[in-house]
PDB file of C-alpha atoms in Angstrom:
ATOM      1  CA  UNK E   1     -24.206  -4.943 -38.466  1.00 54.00           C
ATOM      2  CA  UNK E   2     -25.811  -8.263 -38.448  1.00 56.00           C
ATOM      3  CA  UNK E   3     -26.458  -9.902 -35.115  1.00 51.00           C
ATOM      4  CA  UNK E   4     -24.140 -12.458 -35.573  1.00 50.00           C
ATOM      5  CA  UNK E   5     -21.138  -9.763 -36.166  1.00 46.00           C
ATOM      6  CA  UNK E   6     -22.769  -8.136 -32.519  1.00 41.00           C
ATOM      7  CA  UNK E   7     -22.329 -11.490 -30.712  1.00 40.00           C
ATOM      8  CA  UNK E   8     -18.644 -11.459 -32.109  1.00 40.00           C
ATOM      9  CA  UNK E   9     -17.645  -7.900 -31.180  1.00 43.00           C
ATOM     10  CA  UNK E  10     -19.448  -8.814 -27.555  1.00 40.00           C
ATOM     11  CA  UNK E  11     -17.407 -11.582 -27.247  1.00 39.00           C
ATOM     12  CA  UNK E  12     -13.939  -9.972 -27.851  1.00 39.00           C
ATOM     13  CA  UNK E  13     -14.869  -7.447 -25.440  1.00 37.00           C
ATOM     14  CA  UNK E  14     -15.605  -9.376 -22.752  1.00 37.00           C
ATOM     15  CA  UNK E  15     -12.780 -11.995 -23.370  1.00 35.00           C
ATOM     16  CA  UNK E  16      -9.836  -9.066 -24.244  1.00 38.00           C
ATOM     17  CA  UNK E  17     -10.685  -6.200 -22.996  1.00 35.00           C
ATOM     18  CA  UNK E  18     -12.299  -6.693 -19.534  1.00 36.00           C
ATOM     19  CA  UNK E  19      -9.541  -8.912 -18.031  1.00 38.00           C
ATOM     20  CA  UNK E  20      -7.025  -5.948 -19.096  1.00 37.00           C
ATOM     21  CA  UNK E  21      -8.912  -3.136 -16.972  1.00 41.00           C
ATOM     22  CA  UNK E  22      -9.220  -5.432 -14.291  1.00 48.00           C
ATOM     23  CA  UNK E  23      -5.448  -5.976 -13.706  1.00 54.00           C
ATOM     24  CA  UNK E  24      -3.862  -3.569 -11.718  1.00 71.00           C
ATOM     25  CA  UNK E  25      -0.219  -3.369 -12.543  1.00 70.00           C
ATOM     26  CA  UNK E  26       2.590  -1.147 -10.532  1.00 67.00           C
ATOM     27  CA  UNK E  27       3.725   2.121 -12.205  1.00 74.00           C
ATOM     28  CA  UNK E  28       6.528   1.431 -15.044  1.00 82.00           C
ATOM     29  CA  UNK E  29       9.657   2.088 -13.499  1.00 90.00           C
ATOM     30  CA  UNK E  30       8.870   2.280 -10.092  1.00 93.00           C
ATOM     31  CA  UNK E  31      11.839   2.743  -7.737  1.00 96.00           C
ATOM     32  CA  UNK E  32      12.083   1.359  -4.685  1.00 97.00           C
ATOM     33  CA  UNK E  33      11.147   4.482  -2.405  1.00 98.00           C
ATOM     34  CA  UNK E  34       7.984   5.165  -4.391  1.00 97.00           C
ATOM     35  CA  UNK E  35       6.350   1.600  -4.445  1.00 96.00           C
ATOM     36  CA  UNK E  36       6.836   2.515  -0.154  1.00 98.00           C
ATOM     37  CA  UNK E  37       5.233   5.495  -0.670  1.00 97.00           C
ATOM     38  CA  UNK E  38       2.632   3.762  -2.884  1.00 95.00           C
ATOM     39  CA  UNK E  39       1.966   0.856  -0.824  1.00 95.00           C
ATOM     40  CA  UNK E  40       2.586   2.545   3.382  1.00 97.00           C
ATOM     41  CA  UNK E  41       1.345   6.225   2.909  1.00 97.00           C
ATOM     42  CA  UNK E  42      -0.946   8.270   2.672  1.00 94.00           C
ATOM     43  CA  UNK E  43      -0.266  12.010   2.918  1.00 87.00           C
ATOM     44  CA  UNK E  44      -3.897  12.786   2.595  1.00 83.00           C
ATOM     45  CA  UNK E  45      -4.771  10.774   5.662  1.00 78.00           C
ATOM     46  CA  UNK E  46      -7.591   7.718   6.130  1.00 91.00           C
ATOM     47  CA  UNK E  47      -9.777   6.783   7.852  1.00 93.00           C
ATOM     48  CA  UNK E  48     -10.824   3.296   9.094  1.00 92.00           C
ATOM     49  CA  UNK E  49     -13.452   2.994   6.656  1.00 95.00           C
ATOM     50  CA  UNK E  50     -11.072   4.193   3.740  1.00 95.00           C
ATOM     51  CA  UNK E  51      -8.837   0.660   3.730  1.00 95.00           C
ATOM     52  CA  UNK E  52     -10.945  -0.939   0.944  1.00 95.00           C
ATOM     53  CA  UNK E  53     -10.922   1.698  -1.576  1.00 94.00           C
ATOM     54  CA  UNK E  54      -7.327   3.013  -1.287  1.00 95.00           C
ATOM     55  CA  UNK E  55      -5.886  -1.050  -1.021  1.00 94.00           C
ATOM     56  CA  UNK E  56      -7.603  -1.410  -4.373  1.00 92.00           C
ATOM     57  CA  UNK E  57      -6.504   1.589  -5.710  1.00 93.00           C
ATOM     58  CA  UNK E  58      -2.778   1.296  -4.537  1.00 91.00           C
ATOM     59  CA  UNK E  59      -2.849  -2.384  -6.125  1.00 90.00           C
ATOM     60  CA  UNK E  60      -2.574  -3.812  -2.796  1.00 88.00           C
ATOM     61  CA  UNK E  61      -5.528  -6.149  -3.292  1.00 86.00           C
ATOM     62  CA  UNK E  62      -5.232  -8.615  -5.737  1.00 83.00           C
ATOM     63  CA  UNK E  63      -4.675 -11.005  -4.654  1.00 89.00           C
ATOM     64  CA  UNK E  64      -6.156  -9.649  -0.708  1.00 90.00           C
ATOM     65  CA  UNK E  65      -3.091  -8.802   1.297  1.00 90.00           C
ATOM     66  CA  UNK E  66      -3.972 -10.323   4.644  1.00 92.00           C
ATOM     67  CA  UNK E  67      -2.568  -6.646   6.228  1.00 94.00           C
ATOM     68  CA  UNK E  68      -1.097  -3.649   5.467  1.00 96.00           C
ATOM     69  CA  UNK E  69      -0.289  -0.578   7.286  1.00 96.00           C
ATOM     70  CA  UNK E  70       0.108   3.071   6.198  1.00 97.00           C
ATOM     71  CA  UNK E  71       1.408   5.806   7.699  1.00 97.00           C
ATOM     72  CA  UNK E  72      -0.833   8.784   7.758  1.00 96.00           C
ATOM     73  CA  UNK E  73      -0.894  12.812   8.985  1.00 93.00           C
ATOM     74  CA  UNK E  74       3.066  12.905   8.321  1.00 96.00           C
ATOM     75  CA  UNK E  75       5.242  14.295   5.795  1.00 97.00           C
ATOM     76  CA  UNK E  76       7.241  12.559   3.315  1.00 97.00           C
ATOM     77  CA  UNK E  77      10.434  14.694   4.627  1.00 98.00           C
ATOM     78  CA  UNK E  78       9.296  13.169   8.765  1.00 98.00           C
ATOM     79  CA  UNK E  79       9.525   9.775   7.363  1.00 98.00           C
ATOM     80  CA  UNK E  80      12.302   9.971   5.239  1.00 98.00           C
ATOM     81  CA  UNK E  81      14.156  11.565   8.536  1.00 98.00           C
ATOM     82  CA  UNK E  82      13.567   7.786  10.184  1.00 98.00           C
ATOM     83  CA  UNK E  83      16.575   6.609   7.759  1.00 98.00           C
ATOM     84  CA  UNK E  84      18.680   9.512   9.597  1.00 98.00           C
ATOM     85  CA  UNK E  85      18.515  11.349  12.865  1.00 97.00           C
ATOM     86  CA  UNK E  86      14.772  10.872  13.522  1.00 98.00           C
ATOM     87  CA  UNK E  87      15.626   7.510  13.730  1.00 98.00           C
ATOM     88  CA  UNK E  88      18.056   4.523  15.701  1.00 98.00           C
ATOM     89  CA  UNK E  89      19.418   1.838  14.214  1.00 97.00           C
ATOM     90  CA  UNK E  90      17.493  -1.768  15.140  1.00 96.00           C
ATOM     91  CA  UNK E  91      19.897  -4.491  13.224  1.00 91.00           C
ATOM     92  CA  UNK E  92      20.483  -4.327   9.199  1.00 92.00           C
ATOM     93  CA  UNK E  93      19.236  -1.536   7.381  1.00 94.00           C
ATOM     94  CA  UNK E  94      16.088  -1.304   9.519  1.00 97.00           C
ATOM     95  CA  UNK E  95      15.660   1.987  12.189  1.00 98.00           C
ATOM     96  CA  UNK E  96      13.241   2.878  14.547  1.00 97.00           C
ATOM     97  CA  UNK E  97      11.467   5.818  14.430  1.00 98.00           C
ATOM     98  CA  UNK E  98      12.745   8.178  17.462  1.00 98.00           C
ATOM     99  CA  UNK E  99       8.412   9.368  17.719  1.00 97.00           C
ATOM    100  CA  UNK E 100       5.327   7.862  17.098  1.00 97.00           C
ATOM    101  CA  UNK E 101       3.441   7.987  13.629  1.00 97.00           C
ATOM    102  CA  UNK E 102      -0.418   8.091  13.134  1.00 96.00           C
ATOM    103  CA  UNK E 103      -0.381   4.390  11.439  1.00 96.00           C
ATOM    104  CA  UNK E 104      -3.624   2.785   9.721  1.00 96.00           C
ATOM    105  CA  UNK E 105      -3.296  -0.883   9.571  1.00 96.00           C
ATOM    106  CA  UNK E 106      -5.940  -2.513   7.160  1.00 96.00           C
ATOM    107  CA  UNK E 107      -6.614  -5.839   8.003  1.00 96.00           C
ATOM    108  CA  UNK E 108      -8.401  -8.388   5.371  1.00 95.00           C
ATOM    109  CA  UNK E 109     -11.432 -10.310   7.200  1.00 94.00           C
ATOM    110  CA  UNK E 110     -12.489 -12.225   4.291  1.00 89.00           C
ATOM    111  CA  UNK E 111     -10.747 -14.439   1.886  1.00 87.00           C
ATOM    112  CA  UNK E 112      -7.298 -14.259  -0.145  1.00 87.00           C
ATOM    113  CA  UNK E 113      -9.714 -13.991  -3.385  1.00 87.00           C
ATOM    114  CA  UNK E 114     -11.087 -10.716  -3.822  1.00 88.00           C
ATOM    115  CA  UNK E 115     -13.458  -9.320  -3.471  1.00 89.00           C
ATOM    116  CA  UNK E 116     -11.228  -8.157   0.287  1.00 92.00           C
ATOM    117  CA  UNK E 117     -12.823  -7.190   3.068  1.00 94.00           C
ATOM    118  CA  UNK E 118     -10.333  -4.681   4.994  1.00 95.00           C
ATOM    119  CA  UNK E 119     -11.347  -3.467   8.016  1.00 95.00           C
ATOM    120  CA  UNK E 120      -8.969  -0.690   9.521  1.00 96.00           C
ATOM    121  CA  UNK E 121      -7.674   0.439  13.065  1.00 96.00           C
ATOM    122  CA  UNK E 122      -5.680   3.285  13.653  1.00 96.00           C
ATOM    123  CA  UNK E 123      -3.356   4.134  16.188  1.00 95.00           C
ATOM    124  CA  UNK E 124       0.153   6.051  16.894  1.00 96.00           C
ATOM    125  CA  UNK E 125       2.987   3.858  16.912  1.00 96.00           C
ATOM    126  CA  UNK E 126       6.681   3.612  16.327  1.00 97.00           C
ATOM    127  CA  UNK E 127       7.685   2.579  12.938  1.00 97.00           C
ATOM    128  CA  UNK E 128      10.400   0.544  11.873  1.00 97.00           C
ATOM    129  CA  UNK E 129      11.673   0.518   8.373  1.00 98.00           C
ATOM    130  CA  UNK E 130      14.670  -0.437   6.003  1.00 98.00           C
ATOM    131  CA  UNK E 131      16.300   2.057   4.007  1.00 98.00           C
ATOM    132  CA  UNK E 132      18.730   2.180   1.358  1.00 97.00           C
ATOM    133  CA  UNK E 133      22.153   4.022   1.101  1.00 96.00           C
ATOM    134  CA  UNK E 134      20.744   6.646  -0.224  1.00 96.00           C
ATOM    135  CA  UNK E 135      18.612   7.006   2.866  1.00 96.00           C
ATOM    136  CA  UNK E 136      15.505   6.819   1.232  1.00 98.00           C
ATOM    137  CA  UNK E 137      12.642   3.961   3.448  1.00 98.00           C
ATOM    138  CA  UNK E 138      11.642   1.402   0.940  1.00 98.00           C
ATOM    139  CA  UNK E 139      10.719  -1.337   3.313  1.00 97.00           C
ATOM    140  CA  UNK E 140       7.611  -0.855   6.101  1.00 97.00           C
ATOM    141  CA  UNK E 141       8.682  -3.941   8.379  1.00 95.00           C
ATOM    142  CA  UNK E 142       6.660  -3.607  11.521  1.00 90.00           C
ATOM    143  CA  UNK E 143       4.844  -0.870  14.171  1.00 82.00           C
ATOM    144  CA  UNK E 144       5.315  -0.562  17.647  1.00 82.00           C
ATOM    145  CA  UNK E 145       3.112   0.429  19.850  1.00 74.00           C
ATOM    146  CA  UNK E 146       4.983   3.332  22.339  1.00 66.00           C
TER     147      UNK E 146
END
C-alpha cells in the first residue's frame, strides 16, 4: 500500500466512520414506555457518582441535558402501579405516587456541549408521572419531596 493510499484510507476513517460511533441514536422502534424506562430508571440502582456514565450510555447527553432524574431500588411492576392504585390522580394523565421512590437526579454543572459534567443527589421522593391508556408511565414530569 503506498503511503499516499494510507493517508486516503486514514482520511475516510476519520471523516465516515468516527462521527457514526459517536452518535448515539434511540433503539429502533422504541415505544413510549421503554424510552421512560430508558431515560428515568435504573433497576440496578446508582449512585451519585454513576450520573455521567449511565447519561451517556442512555443517550441522555448529547447534547448535555441540564437534569434528569431516575428512579432507582424499585421495580418496574411498583412504578407501573403509580398509573393505577399506587397512585392519585394530579390533573391530565399525570398521578402521584401514593409512597416515596429512591430518585437520583443528575444535574449538568458544565456546559450544553459535551463533554457534561453531571453531578448527582439522591433522595426519596414522590413521583409524578403521565401515563397512557394502557396504564403504562411514559412521561417522568417532576419529584416531590414527602
Amino acid at each position: 500500500m503506498t503511503q499516499t493510499m494510507a493517508t486516503l484510507l486514514l482520511f475516510l476513517v476519520v471523516v465516515i466512520v468516527v462521527p457514526v460511533l459517536g452518535r448515539c441514536p434511540p433503539p429502533a422502534n422504541e415505544t413510549d414506555y421503554q424510552k421512560f424506562l430508558r431515560q428515568h430508571y435504573n433497576k440496578c440502582g446508582m449512585g451519585t457518582k454513576d450520573c455521567p456514565s449511565v447519561m451517556s450510555e442512555r443517550c441522555l447527553s448529547k447534547p448535555c441535558k441540564a437534569k434528569n432524574s431516575f428512579i432507582i431500588n424499585a421495580t418496574t411492576k411498583q412504578i407501573q402501579d403509580v398509573c393505577g392504585k399506587g397512585g392519585t390522580p394530579v390533573g391530565g394523565d399525570l398521578r402521584q405516587s401514593s409512597s416515596p421512590f429512591q430518585v437520583l437526579t443528575c444535574k449538568n454543572k458544565g456546559s450544553e456541549s459535551p463533554p457534561c459534567k453531571f453531578q448527582g443527589v439522591k433522595s426519596s421522593r414522590y413521583i409524578v408521572i403521565a401515563c397512557n391508556a394502557e396504564n403504562y408511565p411514559v412521561h417522568f414530569d417532576e419529584s416531590i419531596i414527602p
